[in-house]
Amino acid sequence: DAGITQSPRHKVTETGTPVTLRCHQTENHRYMYWYRQDPGHGLRLIHYSYGVKDTDKGEVSDGYSVSRSKTEDFLLTLESATSSQTSVYFCATTGGSPLAKNIQYFGAGTRLSVL
Amino acid sequence: GQQLNQSPQSMFIQEGEDVSMNCTSSSIFNTWLWYKQDPGEGPVLLIALYKAGELTSNGRLTAQFGITRKDSFLNISASIPSDVGIYFCAGSISGGSNYKLTFGKGTLLTVNP
């Protein structure tokens, strides 16, 4: 258990509404990632962070923004949710050092439905 | 970008059978990871591989890092019902690209008791 908590675990929202998902970690890991998981696509990287206030885009970043004001928290925001953003969202972290050995630890996920 | 081809996409087996799945890459990796995802949960690391040719076991699971550094396989021996889930391979270049992983699309394993 890498001490990663995602909230909420489930959310149903309407098209056009803003949504924020939260990832909280207790491991003091430098790197944090947001993925979405969809049938037939596996895990796709949305955004990642390599430190407080340092973030960058992943392969499917359109329609998403992130913020990291503290080491332990990484927020994913859908500014105006669309039905195509219905998915399961996972947060992951890694220490970001040779000792961390590239292993990412995952949260339990947030299931988001956009109606 | 980098791509991982994971096969098979799904497997239906009887309890007690052995299972084999593999991943191939268009690029060289120096780290291969295998994860398992139970229904409703996040992926959990099973085995990590760091050297070409490395063979590592974790109970009934065995994984190998291919000599070409472009492939890896995972074997499960004597499958049991709790082996059900999705198995993902992931590769990366240590220390590069902000420690990002490239994931395969997963192998869905169903075990019939």
mmCIF file of C-alpha atoms in Angstrom:
data_model
loop_
_atom_site.group_PDB
_atom_site.id
_atom_site.type_symbol
_atom_site.label_atom_id
_atom_site.label_comp_id
_atom_site.label_asym_id
_atom_site.label_seq_id
_atom_site.Cartn_x
_atom_site.Cartn_y
_atom_site.Cartn_z
ATOM 1 C CA ASP A 1 0.000 0.000 0.000
ATOM 2 C CA ALA A 2 1.645 3.226 -1.179
ATOM 3 C CA GLY A 3 -0.659 5.493 0.808
ATOM 4 C CA ILE A 4 -2.592 6.876 -2.171
ATOM 5 C CA THR A 5 -6.164 8.000 -1.666
ATOM 6 C CA GLN A 6 -8.417 9.089 -4.491
ATOM 7 C CA SER A 7 -11.624 10.997 -3.954
ATOM 8 C CA PRO A 8 -14.390 10.694 -4.766
ATOM 9 C CA ARG A 9 -14.445 7.002 -5.668
ATOM 10 C CA HIS A 10 -17.566 7.403 -7.759
ATOM 11 C CA LYS A 11 -19.149 10.442 -9.360
ATOM 12 C CA VAL A 12 -22.016 11.067 -11.728
ATOM 13 C CA THR A 13 -22.245 14.478 -13.317
ATOM 14 C CA GLU A 14 -23.889 16.261 -16.202
ATOM 15 C CA THR A 15 -22.349 17.429 -19.445
ATOM 16 C CA GLY A 16 -20.927 20.930 -19.159
ATOM 17 C CA THR A 17 -20.304 20.900 -15.424
ATOM 18 C CA PRO A 18 -16.840 21.261 -13.890
ATOM 19 C CA VAL A 19 -15.425 18.284 -12.024
ATOM 20 C CA THR A 20 -12.354 17.993 -9.794
ATOM 21 C CA LEU A 21 -10.786 14.712 -8.765
ATOM 22 C CA ARG A 22 -8.317 14.578 -5.921
ATOM 23 C CA CYS A 23 -5.286 12.397 -5.333
ATOM 24 C CA HIS A 24 -3.617 12.437 -1.929
ATOM 25 C CA GLN A 25 -0.389 10.583 -1.104
ATOM 26 C CA THR A 26 1.450 10.076 2.152
ATOM 27 C CA GLU A 27 4.747 8.739 0.740
ATOM 28 C CA ASN A 28 6.337 12.120 -0.041
ATOM 29 C CA HIS A 29 6.811 10.944 -3.635
ATOM 30 C CA ARG A 30 8.026 13.596 -6.036
ATOM 31 C CA TYR A 31 6.246 12.344 -9.162
ATOM 32 C CA MET A 32 2.477 12.010 -9.550
ATOM 33 C CA TYR A 33 0.445 10.952 -12.575
ATOM 34 C CA TRP A 34 -3.158 10.930 -13.735
ATOM 35 C CA TYR A 35 -4.318 8.166 -16.077
ATOM 36 C CA ARG A 36 -7.627 7.248 -17.596
ATOM 37 C CA GLN A 37 -8.603 3.671 -18.303
ATOM 38 C CA ASP A 38 -11.031 2.759 -21.052
ATOM 39 C CA PRO A 39 -11.876 -0.619 -22.615
ATOM 40 C CA GLY A 40 -9.551 -1.378 -25.490
ATOM 41 C CA HIS A 41 -7.149 1.431 -24.607
ATOM 42 C CA GLY A 42 -5.513 0.341 -21.403
ATOM 43 C CA LEU A 43 -4.014 3.097 -19.239
ATOM 44 C CA ARG A 44 -3.385 6.426 -20.928
ATOM 45 C CA LEU A 45 -1.465 9.272 -19.317
ATOM 46 C CA ILE A 46 -3.392 12.541 -18.983
ATOM 47 C CA HIS A 47 -0.998 14.797 -17.041
ATOM 48 C CA TYR A 48 1.858 14.344 -14.653
ATOM 49 C CA SER A 49 3.754 16.356 -12.068
ATOM 50 C CA TYR A 50 7.460 16.297 -11.274
ATOM 51 C CA GLY A 51 7.251 18.592 -8.267
ATOM 52 C CA VAL A 52 5.155 21.246 -6.575
ATOM 53 C CA LYS A 53 3.739 23.545 -9.250
ATOM 54 C CA ASP A 54 5.615 21.581 -11.946
ATOM 55 C CA THR A 55 3.302 19.763 -14.327
ATOM 56 C CA ASP A 56 3.291 18.600 -17.919
ATOM 57 C CA LYS A 57 0.922 17.079 -20.454
ATOM 58 C CA GLY A 58 0.539 13.412 -21.230
ATOM 59 C CA GLU A 59 -0.852 11.805 -24.353
ATOM 60 C CA VAL A 60 -4.557 12.610 -23.760
ATOM 61 C CA SER A 61 -4.502 15.992 -22.020
ATOM 62 C CA ASP A 62 -7.140 17.867 -24.041
ATOM 63 C CA GLY A 63 -10.064 18.925 -21.829
ATOM 64 C CA TYR A 64 -8.126 18.369 -18.601
ATOM 65 C CA SER A 65 -6.059 20.571 -16.328
ATOM 66 C CA VAL A 66 -4.084 19.775 -13.185
ATOM 67 C CA SER A 67 -2.659 21.535 -10.190
ATOM 68 C CA ARG A 68 -0.178 20.620 -7.507
ATOM 69 C CA SER A 69 0.172 23.142 -4.703
ATOM 70 C CA LYS A 70 1.515 20.642 -2.165
ATOM 71 C CA THR A 71 3.673 17.546 -2.503
ATOM 72 C CA GLU A 72 0.890 15.318 -1.240
ATOM 73 C CA ASP A 73 -1.986 16.539 -3.413
ATOM 74 C CA PHE A 74 -2.515 16.371 -7.175
ATOM 75 C CA LEU A 75 -5.832 17.604 -8.557
ATOM 76 C CA LEU A 76 -7.346 16.766 -11.930
ATOM 77 C CA THR A 77 -10.004 19.145 -13.253
ATOM 78 C CA LEU A 78 -12.414 18.700 -16.100
ATOM 79 C CA GLU A 79 -13.382 22.303 -16.846
ATOM 80 C CA SER A 80 -16.548 21.344 -18.733
ATOM 81 C CA ALA A 81 -17.230 17.636 -18.624
ATOM 82 C CA THR A 82 -18.197 15.792 -21.798
ATOM 83 C CA SER A 83 -19.580 12.292 -22.297
ATOM 84 C CA SER A 84 -16.260 11.229 -23.844
ATOM 85 C CA GLN A 85 -14.663 11.814 -20.445
ATOM 86 C CA THR A 86 -16.706 9.042 -18.869
ATOM 87 C CA SER A 87 -13.965 6.737 -17.674
ATOM 88 C CA VAL A 88 -12.106 5.332 -14.708
ATOM 89 C CA TYR A 89 -9.364 7.676 -13.520
ATOM 90 C CA PHE A 90 -6.264 6.488 -11.692
ATOM 91 C CA CYS A 91 -3.645 8.409 -9.827
ATOM 92 C CA ALA A 92 -0.134 7.013 -9.494
ATOM 93 C CA THR A 93 3.067 8.096 -7.776
ATOM 94 C CA THR A 94 6.750 7.254 -7.837
ATOM 95 C CA GLY A 95 9.684 8.430 -5.821
ATOM 96 C CA GLY A 96 11.611 9.560 -8.873
ATOM 97 C CA SER A 97 15.032 8.371 -7.874
ATOM 98 C CA PRO A 98 17.181 5.397 -8.896
ATOM 99 C CA LEU A 99 16.118 3.704 -5.666
ATOM 100 C CA ALA A 100 12.466 4.029 -6.684
ATOM 101 C CA LYS A 101 13.311 1.861 -9.692
ATOM 102 C CA ASN A 102 10.605 3.334 -11.929
ATOM 103 C CA ILE A 103 7.849 1.580 -10.010
ATOM 104 C CA GLN A 104 4.566 3.472 -9.977
ATOM 105 C CA TYR A 105 2.026 2.871 -7.235
ATOM 106 C CA PHE A 106 -1.636 3.307 -8.005
ATOM 107 C CA GLY A 107 -4.697 4.505 -6.165
ATOM 108 C CA ALA A 108 -7.981 2.595 -6.227
ATOM 109 C CA GLY A 109 -9.468 4.784 -8.950
ATOM 110 C CA THR A 110 -12.400 7.134 -9.472
ATOM 111 C CA ARG A 111 -15.274 6.010 -11.669
ATOM 112 C CA LEU A 112 -16.710 9.059 -13.427
ATOM 113 C CA SER A 113 -19.908 9.054 -15.458
ATOM 114 C CA VAL A 114 -20.833 12.120 -17.509
ATOM 115 C CA LEU A 115 -24.477 12.087 -18.567
ATOM 116 C CA GLY B 1 5.704 7.474 -29.598
ATOM 117 C CA GLN B 2 6.516 4.226 -27.907
ATOM 118 C CA GLN B 3 4.003 1.431 -28.247
ATOM 119 C CA LEU B 4 3.589 -1.847 -26.447
ATOM 120 C CA ASN B 5 1.768 -4.763 -28.011
ATOM 121 C CA GLN B 6 0.414 -7.100 -25.367
ATOM 122 C CA SER B 7 -1.050 -10.482 -26.201
ATOM 123 C CA PRO B 8 -3.337 -12.207 -25.901
ATOM 124 C CA GLN B 9 -6.084 -9.660 -25.222
ATOM 125 C CA SER B 10 -8.028 -12.221 -23.212
ATOM 126 C CA MET B 11 -7.725 -15.796 -22.014
ATOM 127 C CA PHE B 12 -10.265 -18.290 -20.697
ATOM 128 C CA ILE B 13 -8.641 -21.198 -18.886
ATOM 129 C CA GLN B 14 -9.452 -23.987 -16.479
ATOM 130 C CA GLU B 15 -8.200 -23.945 -12.923
ATOM 131 C CA GLY B 16 -4.832 -25.672 -12.709
ATOM 132 C CA GLU B 17 -3.679 -24.724 -16.202
ATOM 133 C CA ASP B 18 -0.561 -22.686 -16.909
ATOM 134 C CA VAL B 19 -0.821 -19.246 -18.521
ATOM 135 C CA SER B 20 1.582 -17.302 -20.691
ATOM 136 C CA MET B 21 1.315 -13.738 -21.931
ATOM 137 C CA ASN B 22 3.812 -11.381 -23.531
ATOM 138 C CA CYS B 23 4.595 -7.836 -24.537
ATOM 139 C CA THR B 24 6.649 -6.523 -27.412
ATOM 140 C CA SER B 25 7.863 -2.997 -27.946
ATOM 141 C CA SER B 26 8.935 -0.905 -30.888
ATOM 142 C CA SER B 27 11.573 0.660 -28.644
ATOM 143 C CA ILE B 28 14.203 -0.569 -26.242
ATOM 144 C CA PHE B 29 13.373 -0.400 -22.546
ATOM 145 C CA ASN B 30 15.650 -0.904 -19.580
ATOM 146 C CA THR B 31 12.805 -1.582 -17.146
ATOM 147 C CA TRP B 32 9.887 -3.954 -17.540
ATOM 148 C CA LEU B 33 7.097 -4.138 -14.985
ATOM 149 C CA TRP B 34 4.134 -6.477 -14.698
ATOM 150 C CA TYR B 35 0.981 -5.355 -12.880
ATOM 151 C CA LYS B 36 -2.282 -7.062 -11.986
ATOM 152 C CA GLN B 37 -5.592 -5.252 -11.643
ATOM 153 C CA ASP B 38 -8.461 -6.812 -9.711
ATOM 154 C CA PRO B 39 -12.002 -5.682 -10.532
ATOM 155 C CA GLY B 40 -12.730 -2.254 -9.048
ATOM 156 C CA GLU B 41 -9.156 -1.712 -7.900
ATOM 157 C CA GLY B 42 -5.987 -0.074 -9.143
ATOM 158 C CA PRO B 43 -3.059 -1.989 -10.677
ATOM 159 C CA VAL B 44 -0.692 -3.658 -8.240
ATOM 160 C CA LEU B 45 2.914 -4.493 -9.066
ATOM 161 C CA LEU B 46 3.688 -8.195 -9.477
ATOM 162 C CA ILE B 47 7.244 -8.329 -10.813
ATOM 163 C CA ALA B 48 9.912 -5.791 -11.806
ATOM 164 C CA LEU B 49 12.737 -6.571 -14.265
ATOM 165 C CA TYR B 50 15.846 -4.446 -14.810
ATOM 166 C CA LYS B 51 18.376 -6.465 -16.830
ATOM 167 C CA ALA B 52 18.200 -8.061 -20.262
ATOM 168 C CA GLY B 53 17.803 -11.814 -19.858
ATOM 169 C CA GLU B 54 16.693 -11.500 -16.232
ATOM 170 C CA LEU B 55 14.270 -14.181 -15.055
ATOM 171 C CA THR B 56 12.381 -13.402 -11.848
ATOM 172 C CA SER B 57 9.771 -15.355 -9.917
ATOM 173 C CA ASN B 58 7.122 -14.341 -7.423
ATOM 174 C CA GLY B 59 5.380 -17.464 -6.151
ATOM 175 C CA ARG B 60 3.610 -19.079 -9.107
ATOM 176 C CA LEU B 61 4.495 -16.145 -11.355
ATOM 177 C CA THR B 62 7.627 -15.960 -13.491
ATOM 178 C CA ALA B 63 8.613 -13.099 -15.770
ATOM 179 C CA GLN B 64 11.539 -12.577 -18.105
ATOM 180 C CA PHE B 65 13.205 -9.529 -19.606
ATOM 181 C CA GLY B 66 13.916 -10.313 -23.268
ATOM 182 C CA ILE B 67 17.474 -10.328 -24.554
ATOM 183 C CA THR B 68 16.664 -7.738 -27.216
ATOM 184 C CA ARG B 69 15.225 -5.458 -24.486
ATOM 185 C CA LYS B 70 12.121 -5.100 -26.645
ATOM 186 C CA ASP B 71 10.011 -7.823 -25.100
ATOM 187 C CA SER B 72 8.968 -9.501 -21.882
ATOM 188 C CA PHE B 73 6.734 -12.377 -20.903
ATOM 189 C CA LEU B 74 4.797 -13.448 -17.829
ATOM 190 C CA ASN B 75 3.943 -17.037 -16.924
ATOM 191 C CA ILE B 76 1.479 -18.156 -14.277
ATOM 192 C CA SER B 77 1.663 -21.782 -13.243
ATOM 193 C CA ALA B 78 -1.189 -23.874 -11.848
ATOM 194 C CA SER B 79 -3.784 -21.105 -12.089
ATOM 195 C CA ILE B 80 -6.350 -20.610 -9.333
ATOM 196 C CA PRO B 81 -9.628 -18.648 -9.328
ATOM 197 C CA SER B 82 -8.062 -15.631 -7.585
ATOM 198 C CA ASP B 83 -5.729 -15.168 -10.576
ATOM 199 C CA VAL B 84 -8.696 -13.614 -12.386
ATOM 200 C CA GLY B 85 -8.038 -10.031 -13.409
ATOM 201 C CA ILE B 86 -6.313 -7.843 -15.943
ATOM 202 C CA TYR B 87 -2.557 -8.155 -16.324
ATOM 203 C CA PHE B 88 -0.587 -5.199 -17.674
ATOM 204 C CA CYS B 89 2.966 -4.943 -18.847
ATOM 205 C CA ALA B 90 4.750 -1.605 -18.644
ATOM 206 C CA GLY B 91 8.121 -0.448 -19.863
ATOM 207 C CA SER B 92 10.310 2.541 -19.265
ATOM 208 C CA ILE B 93 13.733 4.044 -19.605
ATOM 209 C CA SER B 94 15.132 4.509 -16.104
ATOM 210 C CA GLY B 95 15.483 8.134 -15.211
ATOM 211 C CA GLY B 96 14.219 9.344 -18.558
ATOM 212 C CA SER B 97 11.041 11.206 -19.472
ATOM 213 C CA ASN B 98 10.140 11.918 -15.870
ATOM 214 C CA TYR B 99 9.901 8.225 -15.030
ATOM 215 C CA LYS B 100 6.911 7.747 -17.279
ATOM 216 C CA LEU B 101 5.716 4.248 -18.064
ATOM 217 C CA THR B 102 4.342 2.961 -21.352
ATOM 218 C CA PHE B 103 1.586 0.417 -20.758
ATOM 219 C CA GLY B 104 0.292 -2.472 -22.792
ATOM 220 C CA LYS B 105 -3.480 -2.663 -23.221
ATOM 221 C CA GLY B 106 -3.771 -5.585 -20.850
ATOM 222 C CA THR B 107 -4.640 -9.288 -20.866
ATOM 223 C CA LEU B 108 -7.975 -10.196 -19.286
ATOM 224 C CA LEU B 109 -7.663 -13.556 -17.551
ATOM 225 C CA THR B 110 -10.686 -15.653 -16.646
ATOM 226 C CA VAL B 111 -10.199 -18.862 -14.670
ATOM 227 C CA ASN B 112 -12.991 -21.422 -14.612
ATOM 228 C CA PRO B 113 -13.071 -23.441 -11.373
#
